Coordinates of C-alpha atoms in Angstrom, one line a residue:
M636 CA 74.6 -55.8 -12.4
P637 CA 76.7 -53.6 -10.1
R638 CA 73.5 -51.6 -9.1
M639 CA 71.7 -54.9 -8.3
R640 CA 74.6 -56.0 -6.1
A641 CA 74.6 -52.7 -4.3
A642 CA 70.9 -53.1 -3.5
L643 CA 71.2 -56.6 -2.2
P644 CA 72.1 -55.8 1.5
W645 CA 69.0 -53.6 2.0
P646 CA 66.3 -56.4 2.0
A647 CA 68.6 -58.4 4.3
L648 CA 69.0 -55.5 6.7
L649 CA 65.2 -54.9 6.7
A650 CA 64.6 -58.6 7.5
V651 CA 67.1 -58.5 10.4
A652 CA 65.4 -55.3 11.7
I653 CA 62.0 -56.9 11.5
L654 CA 63.2 -60.0 13.4
A655 CA 64.9 -57.8 16.1
F656 CA 62.4 -55.0 16.6
G657 CA 59.1 -56.2 15.1
A658 CA 57.5 -55.3 11.7
D659 CA 55.9 -52.0 12.6
H660 CA 58.9 -50.5 14.4
A661 CA 61.3 -51.7 11.7
L662 CA 59.2 -50.3 8.9
S663 CA 58.8 -47.0 10.7
Q664 CA 62.6 -46.8 10.9
A665 CA 62.9 -47.8 7.3
T666 CA 60.6 -44.8 6.5
L667 CA 62.8 -42.5 8.4
V668 CA 66.0 -43.9 6.7
A669 CA 64.4 -43.4 3.2
T670 CA 63.2 -39.8 4.1
Y671 CA 66.6 -38.9 5.5
A672 CA 68.3 -40.4 2.5
L673 CA 66.1 -38.2 0.2
A674 CA 67.2 -35.1 2.1
G675 CA 70.8 -36.3 2.1
L676 CA 70.7 -36.9 -1.6
G677 CA 70.3 -33.1 -2.0
V678 CA 73.5 -32.7 0.0
V679 CA 75.3 -35.2 -2.1
V680 CA 74.3 -33.3 -5.3
V681 CA 75.4 -29.9 -3.9
V682 CA 78.5 -30.9 -1.9
G683 CA 79.6 -34.2 -3.5
Q684 CA 78.9 -33.4 -7.1
A685 CA 79.1 -29.6 -7.5
G686 CA 81.7 -29.2 -4.7
Q687 CA 79.9 -26.4 -2.9
I688 CA 79.8 -26.0 0.9
A689 CA 76.2 -26.2 2.1
L690 CA 75.7 -25.6 5.8
G691 CA 71.9 -24.8 5.7
Q692 CA 70.3 -27.7 3.9
A693 CA 67.8 -28.3 6.7
A694 CA 66.2 -24.9 5.9
L695 CA 65.2 -26.2 2.5
V696 CA 63.8 -29.4 4.1
G697 CA 61.8 -27.1 6.5
L698 CA 60.5 -24.9 3.7
G699 CA 59.3 -28.0 1.8
A700 CA 57.6 -29.3 5.0
Y701 CA 55.9 -25.9 5.7
A702 CA 54.8 -25.4 2.1
E703 CA 53.2 -28.8 2.1
A704 CA 51.6 -28.3 5.5
L705 CA 50.2 -24.9 4.7
L706 CA 48.9 -25.9 1.3
V707 CA 47.1 -29.0 2.7
A708 CA 45.7 -26.8 5.5
A709 CA 44.3 -24.4 2.9
G710 CA 42.5 -27.3 1.3
A711 CA 44.9 -28.4 -1.5
S712 CA 45.2 -32.1 -2.3
P713 CA 48.4 -33.5 -0.7
L714 CA 49.3 -35.1 -4.0
L715 CA 49.1 -31.7 -5.8
A716 CA 50.8 -29.9 -2.8
L717 CA 53.9 -32.2 -3.1
P718 CA 55.2 -30.7 -6.4
A719 CA 54.4 -27.2 -5.1
A720 CA 56.5 -27.9 -2.0
V721 CA 59.3 -29.2 -4.2
A722 CA 59.1 -26.0 -6.3
V723 CA 59.3 -23.8 -3.2
A724 CA 62.4 -25.6 -1.9
A725 CA 64.0 -25.6 -5.3
G726 CA 63.4 -21.9 -5.7
S727 CA 64.8 -21.3 -2.3
G728 CA 67.8 -23.3 -3.2
V729 CA 68.4 -21.0 -6.2
L730 CA 68.0 -18.0 -3.8
A731 CA 70.6 -19.5 -1.4
S732 CA 73.0 -20.1 -4.4
L733 CA 73.1 -16.4 -5.5
P734 CA 76.0 -15.4 -3.3
A735 CA 78.1 -18.1 -5.1
R736 CA 78.4 -15.6 -8.0
R737 CA 80.7 -13.5 -5.9
L738 CA 81.8 -15.7 -3.0
G739 CA 83.5 -19.1 -2.9
G740 CA 84.7 -21.7 -0.5
L741 CA 84.2 -21.1 3.2
Y742 CA 82.7 -17.6 2.6
F743 CA 80.0 -19.0 0.5
G744 CA 79.4 -21.8 3.1
M745 CA 78.9 -19.1 5.7
S746 CA 76.3 -17.4 3.5
T747 CA 74.3 -20.7 3.4
L748 CA 74.6 -20.8 7.2
A749 CA 73.1 -17.2 7.3
F750 CA 70.3 -18.3 4.9
A751 CA 69.4 -21.2 7.3
L752 CA 69.3 -18.8 10.3
I753 CA 67.1 -16.4 8.4
V754 CA 64.7 -19.1 7.4
E755 CA 64.4 -20.5 10.9
E756 CA 63.8 -17.1 12.4
A757 CA 61.2 -16.3 9.7
L758 CA 59.3 -19.5 10.5
V759 CA 59.3 -18.5 14.2
R760 CA 58.4 -14.8 13.7
W761 CA 55.7 -15.3 11.0
E762 CA 53.3 -16.6 13.6
P763 CA 50.0 -15.7 11.9
V764 CA 50.9 -18.2 9.2
T765 CA 53.3 -20.7 10.7
H766 CA 52.0 -20.6 14.3
G767 CA 55.6 -19.8 15.3
A768 CA 57.2 -22.1 17.9
A769 CA 53.9 -23.8 18.6
G770 CA 54.2 -25.6 15.2
L771 CA 51.6 -27.0 12.9
A772 CA 49.7 -30.3 12.8
V773 CA 49.9 -32.1 9.5
P774 CA 47.4 -34.8 8.4
A775 CA 48.6 -38.2 7.0
L776 CA 49.2 -38.3 3.2
R777 CA 46.4 -39.4 1.0
L778 CA 47.0 -41.1 -2.3
A779 CA 44.4 -42.3 -4.7
G780 CA 41.7 -41.8 -2.1
R781 CA 43.5 -43.9 0.6
T782 CA 45.2 -42.6 3.7
V783 CA 48.9 -43.5 4.0
D784 CA 49.0 -44.0 7.7
T785 CA 50.4 -47.5 8.3
P786 CA 54.2 -48.2 8.7
A787 CA 54.2 -50.5 5.6
A788 CA 52.4 -47.9 3.4
Q789 CA 54.7 -45.1 4.6
A790 CA 57.8 -47.2 4.0
A791 CA 56.6 -48.1 0.5
V792 CA 55.9 -44.5 -0.5
S793 CA 59.2 -43.2 1.0
T794 CA 61.2 -46.0 -0.7
A795 CA 59.5 -45.4 -4.0
A796 CA 60.2 -41.6 -3.7
L797 CA 63.9 -42.3 -2.9
L798 CA 64.3 -44.8 -5.8
G799 CA 62.7 -42.3 -8.2
A800 CA 65.0 -39.5 -7.0
M801 CA 68.1 -41.7 -7.3
L802 CA 67.1 -42.6 -10.9
L803 CA 66.6 -39.0 -11.7
C804 CA 70.0 -38.0 -10.2
A805 CA 71.7 -40.8 -12.0
R806 CA 70.4 -39.5 -15.3
L807 CA 71.5 -36.0 -14.4
L808 CA 75.0 -37.1 -13.4
A809 CA 75.4 -38.9 -16.7
S810 CA 74.3 -35.8 -18.7
R811 CA 76.0 -32.5 -19.6
I812 CA 74.7 -31.1 -16.3
G813 CA 76.5 -33.7 -14.2
R814 CA 79.7 -33.3 -16.2
A815 CA 79.5 -29.5 -15.6
W816 CA 79.0 -30.0 -11.9
R817 CA 82.1 -32.3 -11.7
A818 CA 84.1 -29.8 -13.8
V819 CA 83.2 -27.0 -11.4
R820 CA 84.0 -29.1 -8.4
E821 CA 87.5 -30.0 -9.7
D822 CA 88.6 -26.7 -11.1
E823 CA 86.2 -23.8 -11.5
A824 CA 88.6 -21.6 -13.6
A825 CA 89.3 -24.5 -16.0
A826 CA 85.6 -25.2 -16.3
D827 CA 85.0 -21.5 -17.1
A828 CA 87.7 -21.6 -19.7
C829 CA 86.1 -24.7 -21.3
G830 CA 82.8 -22.8 -21.8
I831 CA 81.0 -24.0 -18.7
A832 CA 79.2 -21.3 -16.7
P833 CA 80.1 -22.0 -13.1
A834 CA 77.4 -19.8 -11.6
R835 CA 74.7 -21.5 -13.7
A836 CA 76.0 -25.0 -12.8
K837 CA 76.0 -24.1 -9.1
M838 CA 72.5 -22.6 -9.3
L839 CA 71.2 -25.8 -11.0
A840 CA 72.9 -28.0 -8.3
F841 CA 71.2 -25.9 -5.5
A842 CA 67.8 -26.1 -7.3
V843 CA 68.0 -29.9 -7.7
G844 CA 69.4 -30.3 -4.1
G845 CA 66.7 -28.0 -2.8
G846 CA 63.9 -29.8 -4.6
L847 CA 65.0 -33.2 -3.2
S848 CA 65.2 -31.8 0.3
G849 CA 61.8 -30.1 -0.1
L850 CA 60.3 -33.5 -1.2
A851 CA 61.9 -35.1 1.9
G852 CA 60.5 -32.3 4.1
A853 CA 57.0 -32.7 2.7
L854 CA 56.9 -36.4 3.3
Y855 CA 58.5 -36.0 6.7
A856 CA 55.7 -33.6 7.7
H857 CA 53.1 -36.2 6.8
W858 CA 54.9 -39.1 8.5
I859 CA 55.6 -37.2 11.8
G860 CA 52.3 -35.4 11.8
F861 CA 53.7 -32.2 13.4
I862 CA 56.3 -29.7 12.4
S863 CA 57.9 -26.7 14.2
P864 CA 60.9 -24.5 13.4
E865 CA 63.4 -26.1 15.8
Q866 CA 63.1 -29.4 13.9
F867 CA 64.9 -27.7 10.9
G868 CA 67.6 -25.9 12.8
L869 CA 71.4 -26.0 12.4
M870 CA 71.8 -29.3 14.2
F871 CA 69.7 -31.0 11.5
S872 CA 71.9 -29.3 8.8
F873 CA 75.0 -30.7 10.4
E874 CA 73.3 -34.1 10.6
L875 CA 72.6 -34.0 6.9
L876 CA 76.2 -33.0 6.2
M877 CA 77.6 -35.8 8.4
L878 CA 75.2 -38.2 6.7
A879 CA 76.7 -37.3 3.3
F880 CA 80.3 -37.7 4.4
I881 CA 79.7 -40.9 6.4
G882 CA 77.9 -42.5 3.5
G883 CA 80.1 -41.1 0.7
A884 CA 79.4 -37.6 -0.7
R885 CA 80.5 -38.5 -4.2
H886 CA 78.1 -41.5 -4.5
L887 CA 74.3 -41.4 -4.8
A888 CA 74.2 -44.6 -2.6
G889 CA 76.1 -42.7 0.0
A890 CA 72.9 -40.9 1.0
A891 CA 71.2 -44.1 1.9
W892 CA 74.2 -45.6 3.8
G893 CA 74.7 -42.3 5.7
A894 CA 70.9 -42.1 6.5
L895 CA 71.1 -45.7 7.9
V896 CA 73.9 -44.7 10.2
V897 CA 72.3 -41.5 11.4
V898 CA 69.0 -43.2 12.1
A899 CA 70.7 -46.3 13.7
I900 CA 72.8 -44.5 16.2
P901 CA 69.8 -43.5 18.5
Q902 CA 68.6 -47.1 18.2
A903 CA 72.0 -48.3 19.2
I904 CA 71.9 -46.0 22.2
A905 CA 68.5 -47.3 23.2
V906 CA 69.8 -50.9 23.1
L907 CA 72.9 -49.9 25.1
R908 CA 70.7 -48.4 27.8
D909 CA 69.3 -51.8 28.4
V910 CA 72.6 -53.7 28.3
L911 CA 75.3 -51.5 29.9
P912 CA 75.4 -51.4 33.7
G913 CA 75.3 -48.2 35.7
G914 CA 74.7 -44.8 34.1
A915 CA 77.3 -45.0 31.3
A916 CA 74.7 -45.5 28.7
R917 CA 72.6 -42.6 30.1
A918 CA 75.4 -40.1 30.0
A919 CA 74.7 -36.8 28.4
G920 CA 76.3 -36.4 25.0
L921 CA 76.6 -40.1 24.2
E922 CA 74.9 -39.6 20.8
T923 CA 77.4 -36.9 19.9
V924 CA 80.3 -39.1 21.0
L925 CA 79.0 -42.0 18.9
F926 CA 78.7 -39.7 15.9
G927 CA 82.2 -38.5 16.4
A928 CA 83.5 -42.1 16.7
V929 CA 81.7 -43.1 13.5
I930 CA 83.2 -40.2 11.6
V931 CA 86.7 -40.9 12.8
A932 CA 86.3 -44.6 11.9
V933 CA 85.1 -43.7 8.4
V934 CA 87.9 -41.2 7.8
L935 CA 90.5 -43.7 8.9
L936 CA 89.0 -46.8 7.2
R937 CA 87.0 -45.5 4.3
P938 CA 88.0 -41.9 3.4
G939 CA 85.5 -42.0 0.5
G940 CA 82.6 -42.9 2.8
I941 CA 80.8 -46.3 3.2
A942 CA 79.7 -46.3 -0.4
G943 CA 83.2 -45.3 -1.6
R944 CA 86.1 -47.5 -2.6
G945 CA 88.2 -46.9 0.5

């Protein structure tokens, strides 16, 4: 019953968006919210559950997107390429977690930042394969012989992927793995003394978080139709981190609420541009100011995030 009550606002929000912006635009934005939430779910697992600082999650989204695009370009079925893209991002997550064996706290966070910079630079420099800064065109997803190219179909696929990922994460959090993540988050030395291997728990968190982000990247590539390295830079990593904290990093639903805020702010600015007089709404940096205002409001009013208990 609590899960059903938590899901009730979403159909109402979608109905309001359809009335305000039209069905196609509202469903396109719903697709973006679900895709961002899928990537944010990876941050929730790594940061909120395992208690690790991850400053380069966008790199894992990018690796998933590029793996999907390159496999499809090589002739692979998009449906078969999806698990491969998830595996590439999950394996990269494991690679990014290796410094956690020796580093902790901010030092480990800086190592994930370095990992993101290396991935972005590699995508730019490996021009014969990735086409460098020129980017890659990605065809629409095809499922069961049908092309998923309408806003309604894309929203349905993204929502189904997000719900499936949330169910999987909920099962993991209720298992020994989830309890190990929380033990490491609360006190790594105590967890070690209780027989939990902190390095293995962190590695599993990064693998799961990377896989979720890779799936989001693969779907994002199909929905947008074009990918380039700058789409997966540091700013996107910070957006994902803010998404998790705004929504509530310790709650799976926090990824969805945070994604809604991150996607809605540019829409709010577009509305303000038509309403406010003068050039106030066209001022540079307005989006950053709004992000900052939202974060300050969340910290003051709901320290646990929108999905938290205040």
